[in-house]
Tab-separated table of C-alpha atoms in Angstrom:
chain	number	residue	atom	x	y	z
A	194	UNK	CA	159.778	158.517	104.483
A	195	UNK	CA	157.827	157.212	107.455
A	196	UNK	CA	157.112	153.662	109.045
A	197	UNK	CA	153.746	152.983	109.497
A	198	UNK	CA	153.311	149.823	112.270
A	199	UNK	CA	150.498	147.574	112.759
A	200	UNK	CA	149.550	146.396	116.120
A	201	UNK	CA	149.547	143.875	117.448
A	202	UNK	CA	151.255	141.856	114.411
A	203	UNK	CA	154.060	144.321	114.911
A	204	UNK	CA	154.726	144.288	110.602
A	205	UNK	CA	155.846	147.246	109.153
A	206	UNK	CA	155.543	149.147	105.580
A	207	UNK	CA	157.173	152.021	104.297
A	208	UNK	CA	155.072	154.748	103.793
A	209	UNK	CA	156.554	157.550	100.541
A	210	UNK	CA	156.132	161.299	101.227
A	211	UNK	CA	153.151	162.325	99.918
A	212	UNK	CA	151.142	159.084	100.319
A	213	UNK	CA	148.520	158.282	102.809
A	214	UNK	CA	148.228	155.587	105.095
A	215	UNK	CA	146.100	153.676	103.044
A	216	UNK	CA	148.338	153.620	99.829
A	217	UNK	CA	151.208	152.601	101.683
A	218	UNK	CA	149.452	149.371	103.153
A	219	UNK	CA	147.794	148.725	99.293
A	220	UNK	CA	151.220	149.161	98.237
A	221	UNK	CA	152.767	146.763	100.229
A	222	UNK	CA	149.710	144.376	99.525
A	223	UNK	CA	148.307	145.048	102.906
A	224	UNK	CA	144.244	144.915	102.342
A	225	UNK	CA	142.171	148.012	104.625
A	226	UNK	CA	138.537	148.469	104.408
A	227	UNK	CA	137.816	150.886	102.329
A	228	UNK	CA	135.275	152.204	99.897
A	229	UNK	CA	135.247	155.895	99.137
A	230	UNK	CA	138.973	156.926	99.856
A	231	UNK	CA	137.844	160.432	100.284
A	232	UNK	CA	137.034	160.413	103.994
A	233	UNK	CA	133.677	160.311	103.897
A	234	UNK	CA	132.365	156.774	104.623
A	235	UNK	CA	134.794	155.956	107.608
A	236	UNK	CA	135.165	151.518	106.376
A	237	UNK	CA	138.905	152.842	106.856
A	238	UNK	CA	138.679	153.952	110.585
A	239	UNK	CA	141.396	152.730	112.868
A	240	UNK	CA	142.890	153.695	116.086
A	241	UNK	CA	146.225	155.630	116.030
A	242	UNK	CA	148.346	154.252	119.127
A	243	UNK	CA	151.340	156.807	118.780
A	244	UNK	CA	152.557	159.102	116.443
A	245	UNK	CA	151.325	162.293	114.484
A	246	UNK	CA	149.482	162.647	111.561
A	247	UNK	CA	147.928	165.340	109.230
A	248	UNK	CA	144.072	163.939	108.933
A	249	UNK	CA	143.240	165.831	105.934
A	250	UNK	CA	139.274	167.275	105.467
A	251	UNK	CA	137.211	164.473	106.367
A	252	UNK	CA	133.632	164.178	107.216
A	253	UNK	CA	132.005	164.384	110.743
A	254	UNK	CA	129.654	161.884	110.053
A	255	UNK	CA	132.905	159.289	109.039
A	256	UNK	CA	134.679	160.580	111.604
A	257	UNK	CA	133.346	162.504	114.877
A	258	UNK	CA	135.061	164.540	117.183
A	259	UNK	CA	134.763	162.074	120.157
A	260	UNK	CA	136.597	159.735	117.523
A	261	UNK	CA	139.188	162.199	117.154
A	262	UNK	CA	139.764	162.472	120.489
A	263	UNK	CA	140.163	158.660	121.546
A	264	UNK	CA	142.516	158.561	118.847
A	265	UNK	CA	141.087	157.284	115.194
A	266	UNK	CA	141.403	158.712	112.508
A	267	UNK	CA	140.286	157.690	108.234
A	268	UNK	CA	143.840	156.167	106.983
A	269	UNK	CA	142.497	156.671	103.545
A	270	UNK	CA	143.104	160.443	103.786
A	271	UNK	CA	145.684	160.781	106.745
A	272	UNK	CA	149.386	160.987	106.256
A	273	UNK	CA	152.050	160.608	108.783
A	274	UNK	CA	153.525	163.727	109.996
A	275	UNK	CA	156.330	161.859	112.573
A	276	UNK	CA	158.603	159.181	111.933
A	277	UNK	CA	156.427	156.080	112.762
A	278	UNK	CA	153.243	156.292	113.431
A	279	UNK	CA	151.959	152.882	115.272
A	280	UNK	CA	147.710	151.747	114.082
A	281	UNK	CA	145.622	149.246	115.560
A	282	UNK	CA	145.045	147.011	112.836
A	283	UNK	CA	145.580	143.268	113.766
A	284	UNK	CA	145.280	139.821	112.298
A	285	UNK	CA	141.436	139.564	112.126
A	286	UNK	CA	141.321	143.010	110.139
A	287	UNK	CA	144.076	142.693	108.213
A	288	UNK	CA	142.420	140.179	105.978
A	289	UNK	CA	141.137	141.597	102.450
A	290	UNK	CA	138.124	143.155	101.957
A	291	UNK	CA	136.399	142.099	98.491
A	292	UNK	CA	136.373	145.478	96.229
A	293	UNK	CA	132.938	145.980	95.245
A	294	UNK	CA	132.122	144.289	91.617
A	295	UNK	CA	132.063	146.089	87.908
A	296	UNK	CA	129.883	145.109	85.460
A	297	UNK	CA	130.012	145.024	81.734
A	298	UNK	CA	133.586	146.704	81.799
A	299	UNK	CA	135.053	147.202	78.243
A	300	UNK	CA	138.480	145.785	77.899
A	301	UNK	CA	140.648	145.144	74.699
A	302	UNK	CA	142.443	142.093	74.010
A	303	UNK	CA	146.029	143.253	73.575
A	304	UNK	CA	147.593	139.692	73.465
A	305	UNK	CA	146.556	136.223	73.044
A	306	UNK	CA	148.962	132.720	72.718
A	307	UNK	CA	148.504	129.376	73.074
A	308	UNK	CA	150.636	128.490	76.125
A	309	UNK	CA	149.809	124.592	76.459
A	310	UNK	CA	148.239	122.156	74.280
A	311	UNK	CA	144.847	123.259	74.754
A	312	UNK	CA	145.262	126.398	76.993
A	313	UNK	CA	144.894	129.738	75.547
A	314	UNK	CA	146.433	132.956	77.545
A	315	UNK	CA	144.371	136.011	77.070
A	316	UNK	CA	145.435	139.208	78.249
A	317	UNK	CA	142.912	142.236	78.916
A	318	UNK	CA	143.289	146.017	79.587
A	319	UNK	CA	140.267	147.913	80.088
A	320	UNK	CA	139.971	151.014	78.207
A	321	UNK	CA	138.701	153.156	81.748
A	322	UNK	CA	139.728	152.501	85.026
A	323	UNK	CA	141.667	149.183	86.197
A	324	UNK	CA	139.442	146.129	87.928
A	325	UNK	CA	140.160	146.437	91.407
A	326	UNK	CA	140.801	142.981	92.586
A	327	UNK	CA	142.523	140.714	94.528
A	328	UNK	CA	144.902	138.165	93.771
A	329	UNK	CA	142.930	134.678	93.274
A	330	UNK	CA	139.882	135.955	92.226
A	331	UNK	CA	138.168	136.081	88.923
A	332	UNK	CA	136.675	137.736	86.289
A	333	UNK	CA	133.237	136.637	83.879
A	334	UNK	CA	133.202	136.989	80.220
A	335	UNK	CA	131.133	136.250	77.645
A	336	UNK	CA	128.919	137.752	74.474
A	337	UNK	CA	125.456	137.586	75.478
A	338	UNK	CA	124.483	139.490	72.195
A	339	UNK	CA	125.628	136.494	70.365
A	340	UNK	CA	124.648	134.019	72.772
A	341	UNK	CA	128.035	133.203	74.419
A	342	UNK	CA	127.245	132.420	78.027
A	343	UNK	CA	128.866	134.589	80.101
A	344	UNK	CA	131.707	132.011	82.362
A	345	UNK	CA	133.787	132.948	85.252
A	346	UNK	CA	137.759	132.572	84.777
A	347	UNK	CA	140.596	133.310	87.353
A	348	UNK	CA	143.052	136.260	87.096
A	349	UNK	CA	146.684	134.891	86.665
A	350	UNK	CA	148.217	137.662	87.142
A	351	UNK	CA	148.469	140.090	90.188
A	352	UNK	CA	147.484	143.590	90.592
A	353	UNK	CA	149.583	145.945	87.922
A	354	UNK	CA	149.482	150.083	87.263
A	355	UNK	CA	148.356	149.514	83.967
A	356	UNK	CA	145.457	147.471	84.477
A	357	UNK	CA	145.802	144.344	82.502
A	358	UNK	CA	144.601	141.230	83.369
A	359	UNK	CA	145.503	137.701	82.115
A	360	UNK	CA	143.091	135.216	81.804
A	361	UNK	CA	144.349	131.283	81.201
A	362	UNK	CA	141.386	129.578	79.092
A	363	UNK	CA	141.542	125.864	79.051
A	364	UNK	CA	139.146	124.831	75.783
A	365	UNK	CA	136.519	122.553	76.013
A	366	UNK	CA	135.150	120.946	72.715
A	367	UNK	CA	131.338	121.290	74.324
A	368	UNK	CA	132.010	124.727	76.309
A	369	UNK	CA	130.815	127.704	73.708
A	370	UNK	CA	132.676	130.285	75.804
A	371	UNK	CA	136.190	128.934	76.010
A	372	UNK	CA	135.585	127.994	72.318
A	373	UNK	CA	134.887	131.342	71.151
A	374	UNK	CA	137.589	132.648	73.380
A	375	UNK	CA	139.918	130.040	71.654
A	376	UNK	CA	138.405	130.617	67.947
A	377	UNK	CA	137.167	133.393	67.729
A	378	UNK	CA	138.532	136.325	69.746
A	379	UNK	CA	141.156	138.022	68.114
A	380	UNK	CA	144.036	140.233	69.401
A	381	UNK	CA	142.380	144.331	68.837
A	382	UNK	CA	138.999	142.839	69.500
A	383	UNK	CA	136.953	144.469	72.253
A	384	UNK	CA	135.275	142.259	75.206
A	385	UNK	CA	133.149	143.217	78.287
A	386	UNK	CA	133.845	141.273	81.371
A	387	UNK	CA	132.604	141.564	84.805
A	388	UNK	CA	133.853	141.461	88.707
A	389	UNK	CA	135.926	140.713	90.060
A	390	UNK	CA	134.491	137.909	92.129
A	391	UNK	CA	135.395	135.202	94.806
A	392	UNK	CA	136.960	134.801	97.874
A	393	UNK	CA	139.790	132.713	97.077
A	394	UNK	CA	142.208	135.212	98.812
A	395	UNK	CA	145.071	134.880	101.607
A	396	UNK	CA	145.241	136.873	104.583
A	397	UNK	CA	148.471	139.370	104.143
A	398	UNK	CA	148.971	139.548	107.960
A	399	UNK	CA	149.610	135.674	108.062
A	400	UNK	CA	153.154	134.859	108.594
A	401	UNK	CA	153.435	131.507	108.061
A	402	UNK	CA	154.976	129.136	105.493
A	403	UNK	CA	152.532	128.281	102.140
A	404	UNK	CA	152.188	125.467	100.648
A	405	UNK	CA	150.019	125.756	96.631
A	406	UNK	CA	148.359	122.858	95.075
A	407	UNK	CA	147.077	123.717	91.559
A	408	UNK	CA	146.111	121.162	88.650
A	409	UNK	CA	145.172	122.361	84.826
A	410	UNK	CA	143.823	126.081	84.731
A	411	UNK	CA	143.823	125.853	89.163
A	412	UNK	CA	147.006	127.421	88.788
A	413	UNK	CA	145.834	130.511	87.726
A	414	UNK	CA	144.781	132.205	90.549
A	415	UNK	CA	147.918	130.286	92.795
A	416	UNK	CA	150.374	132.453	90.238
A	417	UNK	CA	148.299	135.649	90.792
A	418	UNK	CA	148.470	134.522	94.427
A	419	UNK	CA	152.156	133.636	94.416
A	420	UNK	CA	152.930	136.785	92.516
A	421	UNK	CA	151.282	138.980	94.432
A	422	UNK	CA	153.397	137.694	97.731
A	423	UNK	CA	156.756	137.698	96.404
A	424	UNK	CA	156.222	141.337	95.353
A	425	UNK	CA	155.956	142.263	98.460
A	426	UNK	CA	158.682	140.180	100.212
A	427	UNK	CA	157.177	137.498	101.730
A	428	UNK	CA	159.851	135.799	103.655
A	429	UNK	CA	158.625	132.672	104.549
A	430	UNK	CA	158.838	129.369	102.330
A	431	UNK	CA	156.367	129.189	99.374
A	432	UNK	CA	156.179	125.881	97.950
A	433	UNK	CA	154.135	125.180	94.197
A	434	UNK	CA	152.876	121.503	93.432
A	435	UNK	CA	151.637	121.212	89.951
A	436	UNK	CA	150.150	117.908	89.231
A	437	UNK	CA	149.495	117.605	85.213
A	438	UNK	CA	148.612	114.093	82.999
A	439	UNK	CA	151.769	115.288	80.659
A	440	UNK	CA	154.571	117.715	80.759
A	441	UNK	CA	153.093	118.777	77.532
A	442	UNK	CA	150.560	119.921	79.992
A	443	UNK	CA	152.528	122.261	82.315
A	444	UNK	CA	152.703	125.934	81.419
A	445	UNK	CA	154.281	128.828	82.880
A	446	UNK	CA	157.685	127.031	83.430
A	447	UNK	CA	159.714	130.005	82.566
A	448	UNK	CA	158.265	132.174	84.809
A	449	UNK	CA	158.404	129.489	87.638
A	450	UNK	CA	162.139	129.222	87.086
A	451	UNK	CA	162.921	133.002	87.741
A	452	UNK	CA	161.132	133.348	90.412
A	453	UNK	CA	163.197	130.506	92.063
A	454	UNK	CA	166.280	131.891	91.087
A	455	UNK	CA	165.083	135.093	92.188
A	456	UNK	CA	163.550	134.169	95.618
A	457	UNK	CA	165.423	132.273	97.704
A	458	UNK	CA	162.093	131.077	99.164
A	459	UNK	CA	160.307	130.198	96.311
A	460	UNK	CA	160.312	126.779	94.754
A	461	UNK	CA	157.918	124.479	92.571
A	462	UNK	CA	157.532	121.107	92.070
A	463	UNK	CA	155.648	119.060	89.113
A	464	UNK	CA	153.798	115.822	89.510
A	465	UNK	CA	152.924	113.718	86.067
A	466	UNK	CA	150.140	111.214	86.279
A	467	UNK	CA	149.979	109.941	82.733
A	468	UNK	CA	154.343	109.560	81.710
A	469	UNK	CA	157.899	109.482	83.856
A	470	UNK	CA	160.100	112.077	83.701
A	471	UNK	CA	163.403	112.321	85.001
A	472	UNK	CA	163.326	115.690	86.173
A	473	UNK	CA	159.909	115.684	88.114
A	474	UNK	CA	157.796	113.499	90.418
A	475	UNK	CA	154.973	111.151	89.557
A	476	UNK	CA	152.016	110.261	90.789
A	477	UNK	CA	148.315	111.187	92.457
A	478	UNK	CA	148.901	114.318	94.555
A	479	UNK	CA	147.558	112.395	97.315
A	480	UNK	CA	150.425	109.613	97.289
A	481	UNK	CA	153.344	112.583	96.495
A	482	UNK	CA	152.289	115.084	99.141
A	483	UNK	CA	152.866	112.749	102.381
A	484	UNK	CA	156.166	112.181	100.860
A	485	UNK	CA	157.147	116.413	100.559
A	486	UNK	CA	155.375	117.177	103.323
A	487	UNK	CA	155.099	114.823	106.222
A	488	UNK	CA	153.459	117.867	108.661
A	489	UNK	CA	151.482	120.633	107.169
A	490	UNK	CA	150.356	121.720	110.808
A	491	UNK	CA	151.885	125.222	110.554
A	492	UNK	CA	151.446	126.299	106.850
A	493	UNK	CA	149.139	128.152	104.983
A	494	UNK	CA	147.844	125.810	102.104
A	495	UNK	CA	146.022	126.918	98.444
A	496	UNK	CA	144.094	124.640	96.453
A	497	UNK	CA	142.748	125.135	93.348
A	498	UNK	CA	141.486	122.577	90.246
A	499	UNK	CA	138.548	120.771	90.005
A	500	UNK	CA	136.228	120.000	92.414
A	501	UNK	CA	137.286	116.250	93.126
A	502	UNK	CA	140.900	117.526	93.060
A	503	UNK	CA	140.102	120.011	95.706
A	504	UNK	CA	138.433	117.425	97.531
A	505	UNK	CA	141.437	114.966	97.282
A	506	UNK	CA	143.514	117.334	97.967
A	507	UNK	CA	142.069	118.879	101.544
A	508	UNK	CA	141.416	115.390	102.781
A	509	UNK	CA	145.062	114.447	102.365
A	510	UNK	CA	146.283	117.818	103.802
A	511	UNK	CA	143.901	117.450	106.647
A	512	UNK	CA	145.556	113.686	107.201
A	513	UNK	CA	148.916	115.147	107.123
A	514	UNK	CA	147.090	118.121	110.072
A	515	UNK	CA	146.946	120.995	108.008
A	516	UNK	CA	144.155	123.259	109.819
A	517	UNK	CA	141.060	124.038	108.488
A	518	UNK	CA	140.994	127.648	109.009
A	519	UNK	CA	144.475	127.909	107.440
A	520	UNK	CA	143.057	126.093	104.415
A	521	UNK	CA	141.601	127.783	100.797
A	522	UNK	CA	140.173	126.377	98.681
A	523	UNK	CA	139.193	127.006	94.891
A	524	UNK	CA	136.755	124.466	93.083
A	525	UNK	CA	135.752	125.687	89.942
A	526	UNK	CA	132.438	124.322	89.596
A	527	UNK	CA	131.241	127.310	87.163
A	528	UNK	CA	134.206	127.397	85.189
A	529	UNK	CA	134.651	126.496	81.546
A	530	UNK	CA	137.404	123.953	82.242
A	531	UNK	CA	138.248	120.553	80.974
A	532	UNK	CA	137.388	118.129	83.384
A	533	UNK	CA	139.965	115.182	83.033
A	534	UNK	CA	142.220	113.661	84.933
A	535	UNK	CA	144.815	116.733	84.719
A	536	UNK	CA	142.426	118.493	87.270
A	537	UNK	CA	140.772	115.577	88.713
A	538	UNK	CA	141.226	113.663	92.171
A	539	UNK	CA	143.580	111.802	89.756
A	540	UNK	CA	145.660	114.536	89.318
């Protein structure tokens, strides 16, 4: 097994016998331009600062000898040879590339259960090759041939072999499409969906503590994003706030347990607008949050809910000097969501 080394972050990842570069990085949720991963359109060039490695047959045009010779090489097809082998790849590149979209992809519905009071998870695996996505961005469904507008809904889940995707459908009384996904769609049925879409995404070569805010179906994509960095390790604290009218409201509990007792690093909090409760906070995210987090000037911070809850919620982060550039954001405007006070600036 060799180390592969990125410069000048200095992070490591393991890299199996066999694999290239390029797997071991996706592996370790590490996200390198690529496209054709046949070394032909050289969007995974990078400069090779020590080591050996066996390129592989690559293309001239992706690759030219001059190249070669100042040290790059296509990680998507070369595999190291030595030890370690040390690449140029820093913070600015290291952030994920969006995979190019699908459309009309035929998936089967191999699960569906009410999880909340009016939230339905659906879980998808397409019948040909997995959506390439990643974690925090979303899908489109709908039935056009029956006129059920197509509408866009987060992934909660991250990246697995097998493909499958879980969707978390609030229902709306007037939205068709979360209706018929509610009503109508039936485990064994067949769907098409499209994407994935959206650039509600982390940067894997940030170090830095996190900080999630998620109200109603927002927490979607923070679990796929949550998910996807405890996978891989991620050592620094990674702190959930779920703000919810009811408890009745909250989902995913179980899941949010183990990982706390499984990562030391991970824990989640729950704020209740509408009852008390002995075990968890209450009140408007933007009253609880100075109280948690009195200086948000070094973390990473996720949002995701409605729009005025997104909107709430930066402008109190940014009080408490969370930076911009170390803030995402997720407002779903186009999504087929109930728009109360669960994912509201009252949230």
């Amino acid at each position: 097994m060799a180390r592969i080394v990125m410069q000048p972050s200095g992070k490591s990842v393991d890299c199996t016998s066999g694999d290239t570069v390029l797997m071991a990085l996706e592996k370790a949720g590490y996200a390198l331009p690529n496209n054709c991963r046949a070394g032909a359109c050289g969007e995974c060039k990078v400069k090779v600062l020590s080591g050996q490695f066996d390129q592989g047959m690559v293309l001239d045009m992706a690759l030219s000898q001059d190249e070669r010779r100042h040290g790059y090489g296509l990680m998507c097809m070369a595999k190291p040879i030595s030890d370690e082998l040390v690449i140029e790849w820093g913070t600015e590149d290291a952030r994920p590339k969006l995979f190019p979209p699908r459309e009309n992809v035929t998936c089967v519905v191999v699960d569906k259960r009410l999880i909340a009071a009016r939230v339905m998870e659906i879980r998808l695996r397409p019948v040909g090759q997995p959506i390439r996505y990643w974690p925090g961005q979303y899908l489109t469904i709908g039935d056009a041939q029956n006129g059920i507008p197509a509408r866009a809904y987060s992934i909660a889940n991250a990246p697995r072999p097998d493909g499958e995707i879980v969707l978390q459908v609030a229902r709306a009384d007037d939205g068709r499409t979360s209706v018929w996904l509610h009503d109508t769609v039936q485990i064994g049925g067949v769907v098409k969906v499209s994407g994935a879409y959206g650039t509600f995404i982390g940067d894997p070569s940030v170090d830095t503590p996190v900080l999630c805010l998620a109200a109603g179906t927002g927490l979607a994509p923070i679990l796929a994003l949550a998910e996807a960095a405890l996978r891989r390790g991620y050592r620094k604290p990674v702190t959930l706030v779920i703000s919810a009218r009811t408890l009745d409201d909250v989902y995913g509990l179980g899941m949010l347990v183990w990982w706390r007792t499984k990562h030391r690093n991970f824990d989640f909090k729950i704020t209740l607008t509408r009852e008390q409760h002995p075990d968890h906070l209450n009140g408007r995210l933007d009253r609880v949050l100075p109280m948690l987090f009195p200086d948000l000037s070094k973390h990473s911070v996720f949002v995701a809910g409605s729009p005025a809850f997104v909107e709430t919620c930066v402008a109190t982060a940014q009080s408490l000097k969370a930076q911009a550039a170390m803030t995402h954001t997720e407002g779903f405007f186009c999504q087929d969501v109930v728009q109360d006070d669960a994912s509201s600036a009252s949230g």
